[in-house]
Amino acid sequence: MTTPLGYRVVAYTAGTGALASWAPLEIMLGGFAVVVITLIVLGRAGNQHSRVGAGLQRVPNGLERVTGIPGWAAAAVGTSMFGLVVAGQGFYADVAWHVAYGRDKTLFTPPHTGIVIGLLLIAGGAVLGVLFASLGRVDTALRWRSLRVPWSMLPLGALGFAAVSGFPLDDRWHAHYGIDVTMWSPTHMLMILGASFSGMACWLALAEAGVKPTDGAWARTAHVLAAALTLMGLTSSQGEFNFGVPQFQQLFLPVLIAVAAGFALVAGRIVLGRGWMLGIAVVTFAMNAGHVLGGSHGVVTRPGGMYIASAAVVEVVAWLAGTDRRLRFALLSGLGVATLGFAGEWAWNAHAYQPWHLPLLRDALVLGAVVAIASAVVGAAFAGAIRREGRRVPIAAVVAGALAVLVGLALPMPRRVGNVTAAVHVAPAPGGRAVVTAMLEPPNAAAHARWFQALSWQGGTMVAANMRRVGPGRYVSERPVPVTGRSKAVLRLHRGAEMMAVPIRLPADPAIGKAEIPAVDRTTRFVNERHYLLREQHAGSAWFAILIYVLLSIVAFVWAAAFLLAASRIGRQADVSGTGRFEVQGSEPRRVAAAQA
């Protein structure tokens, strides 16, 4: 999903639990309607026997007339990309609300509505691609009577419909287990990843339609957008770090950055050519850093991944070693991302909500190197499918790379609890805030912590205050944190795979039967931090969780199979340059240039 970094939490209507304004969603959908109407006016009716079919063809015909991109592909890609933007805006608004204010009061808030509409548009893009390919009698390998299914619509449809199914499943998940305010719950990830990977599927659709970046301004723009959305989509799972409330190991952030940089930057450099991915990284960061540096009230996102240093390294590798030898280019680029690129990310994240410190360095450097190189190899193979150049990366290397990425993502999963006790002192400060002092036992418990912070959230803002050592085992928060009203505040300690917390203050919550934990001095042991961060969660039937995880495993397999099938078939299509036509090998799709149609 696209990340509106620096997103501000907008005002909510008092007592309604819904956003005060539906304007962003209304403006986006209104603009989309204007585009569709314009295309109907500009397009020519098709030669279908039915009036409905002939009328429907006005949209793809109008798109092809304006852009030069085959109508079925332009409709599928344009609709899905627009849906990704709509869903992304709703998603980040929803996360911002939960971080700043807590539970929703109603199901269909404007952010939720935006998410659902956006996901439906992503799935709808696949439907339109099949519909317009069928009406236009596009020569596809997958067909049944008059139905024509381009290969690229398989992953796009699988992603879109699975993501749409995540919304009702998420409602059922909350009914069984309470409101788990985390991005990484299974049903949330079904929606997030379904949307996030759709940029890659759109890129495949452009390739299958025979659209190359050199085919004109519209073709170049479409490829650049696909590359940008691929990078942003791979970045979307970093959202909890962007908002300053990660509930998984800090090691995940450099690993996720390495995956996104290795795959997207290498693939984009091969497909787009010199300078484009560096430009995408710079422009994206510049657009968002203005919000971060400008400051705000409420919750402000801060990008975890900068990507500029990694993009520059990939450019230098391409300049020195070339890109023709794909595996060599991928290996060298991945190594550059894991070293000089990592150094750039380290400098940027030295001032993150959870700053990167020396206790993170060894694991991040080693595991980041593995996944960066592995992702770069997979990205080079994916670029081969986009360029329709056949297999230029050994299949063994691609399989090994994919497995290495999966292992790299699994290793930081454990979250344990250590044997630590804290004597917490709460000193009132102006504005309903408090300075927090903690005496730890043993005194060296936080000596090698990845973070040790006082965190306050859901009181209208989010404050993460680092704990500064002032004596043996004695720490003081660097600034006061909110401890009144609806604010929740805890002391978080993260060292290695251990993630634990003690309460500072939690308000009473009669809706879930929780009494207040007041902001007073106490001595207590650290426990699993999810006990406080996911306070609304409760036990439920085990069978439903098992069912959801089995379903997710099946969906992941279907996604992988759809991408592999589409990429392999599209990658084997032969390109006859200069004719505007793609030859057919076997029963592969064929494109005829608009001028020859």
Coordinates of C-alpha atoms in Angstrom, one line a residue:
M1 CA 0.0 0.0 0.0
T2 CA 1.1 3.6 -0.5
T3 CA 2.2 5.3 2.7
P4 CA 1.1 8.9 3.2
L5 CA 4.1 9.5 5.5
G6 CA 3.6 12.4 7.9
Y7 CA -0.1 11.6 7.9
R8 CA -1.9 13.7 10.5
V9 CA -4.8 12.4 12.5
V10 CA -7.7 14.5 11.5
A11 CA -10.4 15.7 13.9
Y12 CA -13.2 13.2 14.7
T13 CA -16.8 14.1 15.3
A14 CA -17.4 14.1 19.0
G15 CA -19.1 11.0 20.2
T16 CA -19.5 9.3 16.8
G17 CA -16.3 7.4 16.5
A18 CA -16.2 8.3 12.8
L19 CA -14.0 10.7 10.9
A20 CA -15.5 14.2 10.8
S21 CA -15.1 14.4 7.0
W22 CA -15.7 12.0 4.2
A23 CA -14.2 14.5 1.8
P24 CA -10.9 12.6 0.9
L25 CA -12.9 9.5 -0.1
E26 CA -15.6 11.5 -1.9
I27 CA -13.0 13.5 -3.9
M28 CA -11.1 10.4 -5.0
L29 CA -14.2 8.5 -6.0
G30 CA -15.6 11.6 -7.7
G31 CA -12.4 12.0 -9.7
F32 CA -12.6 8.4 -10.7
A33 CA -16.2 8.8 -11.9
V34 CA -15.2 11.8 -14.1
V35 CA -12.4 9.7 -15.7
V36 CA -14.8 6.9 -16.5
I37 CA -17.4 9.2 -18.0
T38 CA -14.7 10.9 -20.1
L39 CA -13.5 7.6 -21.4
I40 CA -17.0 6.6 -22.4
V41 CA -17.3 9.9 -24.3
L42 CA -13.9 9.5 -26.0
G43 CA -14.2 5.8 -26.7
R44 CA -15.8 4.1 -29.7
A45 CA -18.4 1.5 -29.4
G46 CA -17.2 -2.1 -30.0
N47 CA -18.4 -4.5 -32.7
Q48 CA -20.3 -6.7 -30.2
H49 CA -23.7 -8.0 -31.2
S50 CA -25.2 -6.8 -28.0
R51 CA -25.7 -3.1 -27.2
V52 CA -24.4 -3.7 -23.7
G53 CA -21.2 -5.3 -24.9
A54 CA -20.7 -2.6 -27.5
G55 CA -21.3 0.1 -25.0
L56 CA -18.9 -1.5 -22.5
Q57 CA -16.1 -1.5 -25.1
R58 CA -16.2 2.3 -25.2
V59 CA -14.1 2.4 -21.9
P60 CA -11.2 0.2 -23.1
N61 CA -11.3 1.8 -26.5
G62 CA -11.2 5.3 -24.9
L63 CA -8.2 4.2 -22.8
E64 CA -6.3 2.8 -25.7
R65 CA -7.1 5.9 -27.8
V66 CA -5.7 8.2 -25.1
T67 CA -2.8 6.2 -23.8
G68 CA -1.8 3.8 -26.5
I69 CA -1.9 1.0 -24.0
P70 CA -4.2 -2.0 -24.8
G71 CA -7.6 -1.2 -23.3
W72 CA -7.9 -4.4 -21.2
A73 CA -4.5 -3.8 -19.5
A74 CA -5.1 0.0 -19.1
A75 CA -8.4 -0.6 -17.4
A76 CA -7.1 -3.4 -15.1
V77 CA -3.9 -1.5 -14.2
G78 CA -5.6 1.9 -13.8
T79 CA -8.5 0.6 -11.7
S80 CA -6.3 -1.5 -9.4
M81 CA -3.7 1.2 -8.9
F82 CA -6.4 3.7 -8.0
G83 CA -7.9 1.1 -5.6
L84 CA -4.5 0.7 -4.0
V85 CA -4.3 4.4 -3.4
V86 CA -7.9 4.5 -1.9
A87 CA -7.3 1.5 0.3
G88 CA -3.9 2.9 1.4
Q89 CA -5.4 6.2 2.5
G90 CA -8.1 4.5 4.4
F91 CA -5.7 2.0 6.0
Y92 CA -3.3 4.6 7.3
A93 CA -6.1 6.8 8.6
D94 CA -7.5 3.8 10.4
V95 CA -4.1 2.9 12.0
A96 CA -3.7 6.6 13.0
W97 CA -7.1 6.6 14.7
H98 CA -6.3 3.4 16.7
V99 CA -2.9 4.7 17.8
A100 CA -4.3 8.1 18.9
Y101 CA -7.8 7.2 20.1
G102 CA -8.4 3.5 20.4
R103 CA -11.4 1.4 19.3
D104 CA -13.8 2.4 16.6
K105 CA -17.4 3.2 17.6
T106 CA -18.9 1.9 14.4
L107 CA -17.8 -0.7 11.7
F108 CA -18.1 1.4 8.6
T109 CA -16.0 4.5 9.5
P110 CA -14.7 6.5 6.6
P111 CA -11.3 4.8 6.8
H112 CA -12.9 1.3 6.9
T113 CA -15.1 2.3 4.0
G114 CA -12.1 3.5 2.0
I115 CA -10.3 0.3 2.7
V116 CA -13.2 -1.9 1.5
I117 CA -13.8 0.3 -1.6
G118 CA -10.1 0.2 -2.4
L119 CA -9.9 -3.5 -2.1
L120 CA -13.0 -4.0 -4.2
L121 CA -11.4 -1.8 -6.9
I122 CA -8.3 -3.9 -6.9
A123 CA -10.4 -7.1 -7.3
G124 CA -12.5 -5.2 -9.8
G125 CA -9.4 -4.4 -11.9
A126 CA -8.9 -8.1 -12.5
V127 CA -12.6 -8.5 -13.4
L128 CA -12.4 -5.6 -15.9
G129 CA -9.2 -7.0 -17.4
V130 CA -10.9 -10.3 -18.1
L131 CA -14.1 -8.6 -19.3
F132 CA -12.4 -6.3 -21.7
A133 CA -10.0 -8.9 -22.9
S134 CA -13.0 -11.1 -23.7
L135 CA -14.9 -8.3 -25.4
G136 CA -11.9 -7.5 -27.4
R137 CA -11.2 -11.1 -28.3
V138 CA -7.6 -10.9 -27.1
D139 CA -5.7 -14.0 -27.9
T140 CA -5.0 -15.7 -24.6
A141 CA -3.9 -19.1 -23.5
L142 CA -6.6 -19.3 -20.9
R143 CA -10.0 -19.3 -22.5
W144 CA -13.4 -20.9 -22.2
R145 CA -15.8 -20.2 -25.1
S146 CA -15.8 -16.4 -25.4
L147 CA -14.1 -15.9 -22.0
R148 CA -10.4 -14.7 -22.3
V149 CA -8.2 -14.6 -19.2
P150 CA -4.8 -12.9 -19.4
W151 CA -2.1 -14.6 -17.2
S152 CA -1.5 -11.5 -15.2
M153 CA -5.2 -11.4 -14.1
L154 CA -4.6 -14.6 -12.1
P155 CA -2.3 -13.0 -9.4
L156 CA -4.3 -9.7 -9.5
G157 CA -7.6 -11.4 -9.0
A158 CA -6.2 -13.8 -6.3
L159 CA -4.8 -10.8 -4.4
G160 CA -7.9 -8.6 -4.7
F161 CA -10.5 -11.2 -3.8
A162 CA -8.4 -12.6 -0.9
A163 CA -7.9 -9.0 0.4
V164 CA -11.7 -8.3 0.2
S165 CA -12.4 -11.5 2.1
G166 CA -10.2 -10.2 4.9
F167 CA -12.6 -7.5 5.9
P168 CA -15.5 -9.8 7.0
L169 CA -13.0 -12.3 8.4
D170 CA -11.5 -9.5 10.5
D171 CA -14.9 -8.7 11.9
R172 CA -15.3 -12.3 12.9
W173 CA -11.8 -12.5 14.3
H174 CA -12.5 -9.5 16.6
A175 CA -15.8 -11.1 17.6
H176 CA -13.9 -14.2 18.7
Y177 CA -10.8 -12.6 20.3
G178 CA -11.5 -8.9 20.9
I179 CA -10.0 -5.8 19.3
D180 CA -6.3 -6.7 18.8
V181 CA -5.0 -3.3 17.8
T182 CA -2.0 -4.5 15.7
M183 CA -1.3 -4.4 12.0
W184 CA 0.1 -7.9 12.0
S185 CA -2.9 -9.9 13.1
P186 CA -3.7 -12.6 10.5
T187 CA -6.8 -11.0 9.0
H188 CA -5.1 -7.6 8.9
M189 CA -2.2 -9.1 7.0
L190 CA -4.5 -10.8 4.6
M191 CA -5.9 -7.3 3.6
I192 CA -2.5 -5.5 3.8
L193 CA -0.5 -8.0 1.7
G194 CA -3.3 -8.6 -0.8
A195 CA -3.2 -4.9 -1.6
S196 CA 0.5 -4.5 -1.2
F197 CA 1.5 -7.0 -3.9
S198 CA -1.1 -5.7 -6.4
G199 CA 1.5 -3.3 -7.8
M200 CA 3.6 -6.3 -8.9
A201 CA 0.6 -7.9 -10.6
C202 CA -0.2 -4.6 -12.4
W203 CA 3.4 -4.5 -13.6
L204 CA 3.0 -8.0 -15.0
A205 CA -0.2 -6.9 -16.8
L206 CA 1.8 -4.1 -18.6
A207 CA 4.3 -6.7 -19.6
E208 CA 1.7 -9.1 -20.9
A209 CA 0.1 -6.4 -23.0
G210 CA 3.5 -5.7 -24.6
V211 CA 3.8 -2.3 -23.1
K212 CA 7.5 -1.2 -22.7
P213 CA 8.7 1.9 -20.9
T214 CA 10.1 3.2 -24.2
D215 CA 6.7 3.1 -25.9
G216 CA 5.8 6.7 -25.0
A217 CA 4.9 9.0 -22.1
W218 CA 1.9 7.0 -20.9
A219 CA 3.7 3.7 -21.1
R220 CA 6.7 5.2 -19.2
T221 CA 4.3 6.7 -16.6
A222 CA 2.6 3.4 -16.1
H223 CA 5.8 1.5 -15.6
V224 CA 7.2 4.1 -13.2
L225 CA 3.9 4.0 -11.1
A226 CA 4.1 0.2 -11.1
A227 CA 7.7 0.3 -9.9
A228 CA 6.9 2.9 -7.2
L229 CA 3.8 1.0 -6.0
T230 CA 5.8 -2.2 -5.8
L231 CA 8.4 -0.5 -3.6
M232 CA 5.7 1.2 -1.5
G233 CA 3.7 -2.0 -1.3
L234 CA 6.7 -3.9 0.1
T235 CA 7.2 -1.1 2.6
S236 CA 3.6 -1.2 3.9
S237 CA 4.2 -3.9 6.5
Q238 CA 6.6 -1.5 8.2
G239 CA 3.6 0.6 9.3
E240 CA 3.8 -0.1 13.1
F241 CA 7.4 1.1 13.1
N242 CA 6.3 4.2 11.1
F243 CA 3.7 5.1 13.8
G244 CA 6.1 4.3 16.6
V245 CA 4.2 1.4 18.1
P246 CA 5.9 -1.8 16.8
Q247 CA 4.8 -4.9 18.6
F248 CA 7.4 -7.2 17.0
Q249 CA 11.2 -7.3 17.2
Q250 CA 13.1 -4.2 16.1
L251 CA 15.1 -6.6 13.9
F252 CA 12.1 -6.8 11.6
L253 CA 12.5 -3.3 10.4
P254 CA 16.0 -3.6 8.8
V255 CA 15.0 -7.0 7.4
L256 CA 11.8 -5.6 5.8
I257 CA 13.8 -2.7 4.4
A258 CA 16.3 -5.0 2.9
V259 CA 13.6 -7.1 1.3
A260 CA 11.9 -4.1 -0.2
A261 CA 15.2 -2.5 -1.4
G262 CA 16.7 -5.7 -2.8
F263 CA 13.6 -6.7 -4.8
A264 CA 12.1 -3.4 -6.0
L265 CA 15.3 -1.4 -6.7
V266 CA 17.0 -4.2 -8.6
A267 CA 13.8 -5.1 -10.6
G268 CA 13.1 -1.4 -11.3
R269 CA 16.7 -0.7 -12.4
I270 CA 16.6 -3.5 -14.9
V271 CA 13.2 -2.6 -16.3
L272 CA 13.2 1.2 -16.2
G273 CA 16.9 1.9 -16.9
R274 CA 19.3 4.5 -15.5
G275 CA 18.2 6.8 -12.7
W276 CA 14.5 6.0 -12.4
M277 CA 14.5 4.1 -9.2
L278 CA 16.8 6.6 -7.6
G279 CA 14.4 9.3 -8.6
I280 CA 11.5 7.3 -7.2
A281 CA 13.3 6.9 -3.9
V282 CA 14.2 10.6 -3.7
V283 CA 10.8 12.0 -4.7
T284 CA 8.9 9.6 -2.3
F285 CA 11.2 10.5 0.6
A286 CA 11.1 14.2 -0.2
M287 CA 7.3 14.3 -0.3
N288 CA 7.1 12.6 3.1
A289 CA 10.0 14.1 4.9
G290 CA 8.5 17.6 4.7
H291 CA 5.7 16.4 7.0
V292 CA 8.1 14.7 9.3
L293 CA 10.4 17.7 9.6
G294 CA 7.5 20.2 9.8
G295 CA 6.1 18.7 12.9
S296 CA 2.4 18.2 13.8
H297 CA -0.1 17.4 16.5
G298 CA -1.6 14.0 17.0
V299 CA 0.3 11.1 15.4
V300 CA 2.9 11.7 12.7
T301 CA 4.3 8.8 10.7
R302 CA 8.0 8.6 10.2
P303 CA 9.3 6.5 7.3
G304 CA 11.3 3.5 8.4
G305 CA 12.9 2.9 5.1
M306 CA 14.6 5.8 3.2
Y307 CA 16.0 3.8 0.2
I308 CA 18.0 6.6 -1.2
A309 CA 21.4 5.2 -0.3
S310 CA 20.4 1.7 -1.5
A311 CA 19.0 3.2 -4.8
A312 CA 22.3 5.1 -5.3
V313 CA 24.3 1.9 -4.7
V314 CA 22.3 0.0 -7.2
E315 CA 22.9 2.7 -9.8
V316 CA 26.7 2.6 -9.1
V317 CA 26.7 -1.2 -9.5
A318 CA 24.8 -1.0 -12.8
W319 CA 27.3 1.7 -14.0
L320 CA 30.4 -0.3 -13.0
A321 CA 29.3 -3.9 -13.7
G322 CA 26.3 -3.5 -16.0
T323 CA 23.0 -5.3 -15.8
D324 CA 23.3 -7.8 -18.7
R325 CA 24.7 -10.5 -16.4
R326 CA 21.6 -10.6 -14.3
L327 CA 22.8 -12.9 -11.5
R328 CA 26.0 -11.0 -11.0
F329 CA 24.1 -7.7 -11.0
A330 CA 21.7 -9.0 -8.4
L331 CA 24.4 -10.4 -6.1
L332 CA 26.5 -7.2 -6.3
S333 CA 23.4 -4.9 -5.8
G334 CA 22.2 -7.0 -2.9
L335 CA 25.6 -6.8 -1.3
G336 CA 25.6 -3.0 -1.8
V337 CA 22.1 -2.7 -0.3
A338 CA 23.2 -4.7 2.7
T339 CA 26.3 -2.6 3.3
L340 CA 26.3 1.0 2.0
G341 CA 22.5 1.0 1.8
F342 CA 22.2 -0.3 5.3
A343 CA 24.6 2.5 6.5
G344 CA 22.2 5.1 5.0
E345 CA 19.2 3.5 6.7
W346 CA 21.2 3.3 10.0
A347 CA 21.9 7.0 9.9
W348 CA 18.3 7.8 9.2
N349 CA 16.9 5.6 11.9
A350 CA 19.3 6.9 14.5
H351 CA 16.5 9.4 15.2
A352 CA 13.5 7.1 14.7
Y353 CA 10.7 6.6 17.3
Q354 CA 12.7 3.5 18.3
P355 CA 16.3 4.6 17.4
W356 CA 18.7 2.0 16.0
H357 CA 21.5 1.3 18.5
L358 CA 24.6 -0.9 18.7
P359 CA 22.7 -3.9 20.2
L360 CA 20.8 -4.2 16.9
L361 CA 23.8 -3.9 14.6
R362 CA 25.2 -7.4 14.4
D363 CA 21.9 -9.2 13.8
A364 CA 20.6 -6.5 11.5
L365 CA 23.8 -6.6 9.4
V366 CA 24.0 -10.4 9.1
L367 CA 20.3 -11.1 8.5
G368 CA 19.8 -8.0 6.4
A369 CA 22.7 -9.1 4.1
V370 CA 21.1 -12.5 3.6
V371 CA 17.7 -11.2 2.7
A372 CA 18.9 -8.2 0.7
I373 CA 21.0 -10.5 -1.6
A374 CA 18.2 -13.1 -1.8
S375 CA 15.6 -10.5 -2.6
A376 CA 17.8 -8.9 -5.2
V377 CA 18.1 -12.3 -7.0
V378 CA 14.3 -12.8 -6.9
G379 CA 13.8 -9.2 -8.1
A380 CA 16.1 -9.8 -11.1
A381 CA 14.1 -12.8 -12.1
F382 CA 10.9 -10.8 -11.8
A383 CA 12.4 -8.1 -14.0
G384 CA 13.1 -10.8 -16.6
A385 CA 9.3 -11.5 -16.7
I386 CA 8.5 -7.8 -17.1
R387 CA 11.0 -7.5 -20.0
R388 CA 9.8 -10.8 -21.5
E389 CA 13.3 -12.0 -22.0
G390 CA 13.1 -15.6 -20.9
R391 CA 15.0 -17.1 -18.0
R392 CA 18.3 -15.2 -17.4
V393 CA 18.6 -16.0 -13.7
P394 CA 19.1 -19.7 -12.8
I395 CA 16.0 -21.2 -11.3
A396 CA 18.1 -22.7 -8.5
A397 CA 19.2 -19.3 -7.5
V398 CA 15.7 -17.9 -7.5
V399 CA 14.4 -20.8 -5.4
A400 CA 17.3 -20.4 -2.9
G401 CA 16.6 -16.7 -2.8
A402 CA 12.9 -17.1 -2.1
L403 CA 13.6 -19.6 0.7
A404 CA 16.3 -17.4 2.2
V405 CA 13.8 -14.5 2.4
L406 CA 11.2 -16.7 4.1
V407 CA 13.8 -17.9 6.7
G408 CA 14.9 -14.3 7.2
L409 CA 11.4 -13.2 7.9
A410 CA 10.7 -16.1 10.3
L411 CA 13.8 -15.7 12.5
P412 CA 12.8 -12.5 14.3
M413 CA 9.3 -13.9 15.1
P414 CA 9.9 -15.1 18.7
R415 CA 8.9 -12.7 21.5
R416 CA 9.9 -13.8 25.0
V417 CA 10.0 -12.4 28.5
G418 CA 13.1 -12.0 30.7
N419 CA 13.4 -12.0 34.5
V420 CA 13.4 -8.2 35.2
T421 CA 11.8 -6.1 38.0
A422 CA 11.2 -2.4 37.9
A423 CA 10.5 0.1 40.7
V424 CA 8.6 2.8 38.8
H425 CA 8.2 6.4 40.2
V426 CA 5.7 8.7 38.5
A427 CA 6.4 12.5 39.0
P428 CA 3.5 14.7 37.8
A429 CA 4.3 17.3 35.1
P430 CA 2.2 20.1 33.5
G431 CA -0.4 19.2 31.0
G432 CA -1.5 15.9 32.5
R433 CA 1.9 14.4 31.9
A434 CA 4.5 12.7 34.1
V435 CA 8.2 12.1 34.2
V436 CA 8.9 8.4 34.7
T437 CA 11.8 7.1 36.7
A438 CA 12.6 3.4 36.8
M439 CA 15.0 1.4 39.0
L440 CA 15.7 -2.0 37.4
E441 CA 16.7 -5.2 39.0
P442 CA 19.1 -6.5 38.0
P443 CA 20.8 -3.1 37.4
N444 CA 22.2 -4.1 34.0
A445 CA 18.9 -5.3 32.6
A446 CA 18.7 -2.6 30.0
A447 CA 22.5 -2.3 29.3
H448 CA 22.1 -4.0 25.9
A449 CA 18.5 -3.1 25.2
R450 CA 17.3 -2.4 21.7
W451 CA 14.9 0.0 23.2
F452 CA 13.8 1.0 26.7
Q453 CA 11.0 3.5 26.5
A454 CA 8.0 5.0 28.2
L455 CA 5.2 4.8 25.6
S456 CA 1.8 6.7 25.9
W457 CA -0.9 6.3 23.3
Q458 CA -4.7 6.5 22.7
G459 CA -5.0 9.8 24.6
G460 CA -5.2 11.9 21.4
T461 CA -1.5 11.5 20.6
M462 CA 1.4 9.1 20.8
V463 CA 4.6 9.8 22.8
A464 CA 7.6 7.5 22.9
A465 CA 10.1 8.8 25.4
N466 CA 13.5 7.0 25.6
M467 CA 14.7 6.1 29.1
R468 CA 18.0 7.8 29.9
R469 CA 20.5 6.1 32.3
V470 CA 21.3 8.4 35.2
G471 CA 22.9 5.8 37.5
P472 CA 23.4 2.1 38.0
G473 CA 20.1 0.5 37.1
R474 CA 18.4 3.9 37.3
Y475 CA 16.6 5.5 34.3
V476 CA 14.6 8.6 33.7
S477 CA 12.3 9.4 30.7
E478 CA 13.8 12.0 28.4
R479 CA 10.4 13.9 28.4
P480 CA 7.1 13.7 30.2
V481 CA 4.4 11.3 28.8
P482 CA 0.6 11.7 29.0
V483 CA -1.0 9.8 31.9
T484 CA -4.5 11.3 32.2
G485 CA -7.8 11.0 30.4
R486 CA -7.9 8.0 28.0
S487 CA -4.1 7.8 27.7
K488 CA -2.5 4.4 28.1
A489 CA 1.1 4.4 29.3
V490 CA 3.6 1.6 29.7
L491 CA 7.3 1.1 30.2
R492 CA 8.7 -1.1 27.4
L493 CA 11.9 -3.1 27.5
H494 CA 13.2 -4.9 24.3
R495 CA 16.4 -6.8 24.4
G496 CA 17.2 -9.5 21.8
A497 CA 14.0 -11.6 21.3
E498 CA 12.6 -10.4 24.7
M499 CA 9.7 -7.8 24.5
M500 CA 8.2 -7.0 27.9
A501 CA 6.5 -4.2 29.8
V502 CA 5.2 -2.9 33.1
P503 CA 2.3 -0.5 33.4
I504 CA 2.6 3.2 34.1
R505 CA -1.1 4.0 33.8
L506 CA -4.1 2.4 32.0
P507 CA -7.6 3.9 32.2
A508 CA -10.7 2.0 33.3
D509 CA -12.5 0.3 30.4
P510 CA -15.9 -0.9 31.5
A511 CA -16.7 -2.2 28.0
I512 CA -14.2 -4.9 28.4
G513 CA -14.4 -5.2 32.2
K514 CA -10.9 -3.7 32.9
A515 CA -10.3 -1.6 36.0
E516 CA -8.0 1.4 36.0
I517 CA -4.3 1.0 36.7
P518 CA -3.5 4.4 38.2
A519 CA -0.4 6.4 37.6
V520 CA 1.3 5.7 41.0
D521 CA 4.6 4.4 42.2
R522 CA 4.8 0.6 42.1
T523 CA 7.3 -2.2 42.0
T524 CA 6.5 -5.0 39.6
R525 CA 7.9 -7.6 37.3
F526 CA 8.0 -7.2 33.6
V527 CA 5.5 -9.3 31.7
N528 CA 4.7 -10.0 28.0
E529 CA 4.0 -6.5 26.7
R530 CA 1.0 -7.8 24.7
H531 CA -0.8 -8.1 28.0
Y532 CA -1.0 -4.2 28.0
L533 CA -0.6 -3.3 24.3
L534 CA -3.4 -5.6 23.3
R535 CA -5.6 -5.0 26.4
E536 CA -8.8 -5.5 24.5
Q537 CA -7.9 -8.9 23.4
H538 CA -9.4 -11.9 25.1
A539 CA -9.4 -15.7 24.9
G540 CA -11.6 -17.4 22.3
S541 CA -12.3 -20.7 20.5
A542 CA -9.0 -22.3 19.3
W543 CA -10.8 -23.8 16.2
F544 CA -11.4 -20.4 14.6
A545 CA -7.7 -19.3 14.9
I546 CA -6.7 -22.7 13.4
L547 CA -9.1 -22.2 10.6
I548 CA -7.9 -18.7 9.8
Y549 CA -4.2 -19.8 9.8
V550 CA -4.9 -22.7 7.5
L551 CA -6.8 -20.4 5.2
L552 CA -3.9 -17.9 5.2
S553 CA -1.5 -20.8 4.3
I554 CA -3.8 -21.8 1.4
V555 CA -4.0 -18.2 0.2
A556 CA -0.3 -17.7 0.4
F557 CA 0.2 -20.8 -1.7
V558 CA -2.4 -19.6 -4.3
W559 CA -0.7 -16.2 -4.5
A560 CA 2.7 -17.7 -5.0
A561 CA 1.5 -20.2 -7.6
A562 CA -0.4 -17.4 -9.5
F563 CA 2.6 -15.2 -9.6
L564 CA 4.9 -18.0 -10.6
L565 CA 2.6 -19.2 -13.4
A566 CA 2.0 -15.7 -14.7
A567 CA 5.6 -14.6 -14.5
S568 CA 6.9 -17.7 -16.2
R569 CA 4.4 -17.6 -19.0
I570 CA 4.7 -13.9 -19.7
G571 CA 8.5 -14.1 -19.5
R572 CA 8.5 -16.7 -22.3
Q573 CA 6.6 -14.5 -24.7
A574 CA 8.7 -13.3 -27.6
D575 CA 9.1 -9.6 -28.3
V576 CA 9.4 -8.6 -32.0
S577 CA 10.8 -5.1 -31.6
G578 CA 9.7 -2.3 -33.9
T579 CA 6.5 -3.9 -35.1
G580 CA 4.2 -3.2 -32.2
R581 CA 3.3 -6.9 -32.3
F582 CA 4.3 -9.8 -30.0
E583 CA 4.6 -13.2 -31.7
V584 CA 2.8 -16.1 -30.3
Q585 CA 4.8 -19.0 -28.9
G586 CA 2.3 -21.8 -28.4
S587 CA -0.9 -20.1 -27.4
E588 CA 0.6 -17.0 -25.6
P589 CA -1.3 -13.7 -25.7
R590 CA -0.7 -11.4 -28.7
R591 CA -0.8 -7.6 -28.9
V592 CA -1.4 -5.6 -32.0
A593 CA -0.5 -1.9 -31.8
A594 CA -3.4 0.5 -31.7
A595 CA -2.4 2.0 -35.0
Q596 CA -2.7 -1.3 -36.7
A597 CA -6.0 -2.3 -35.1

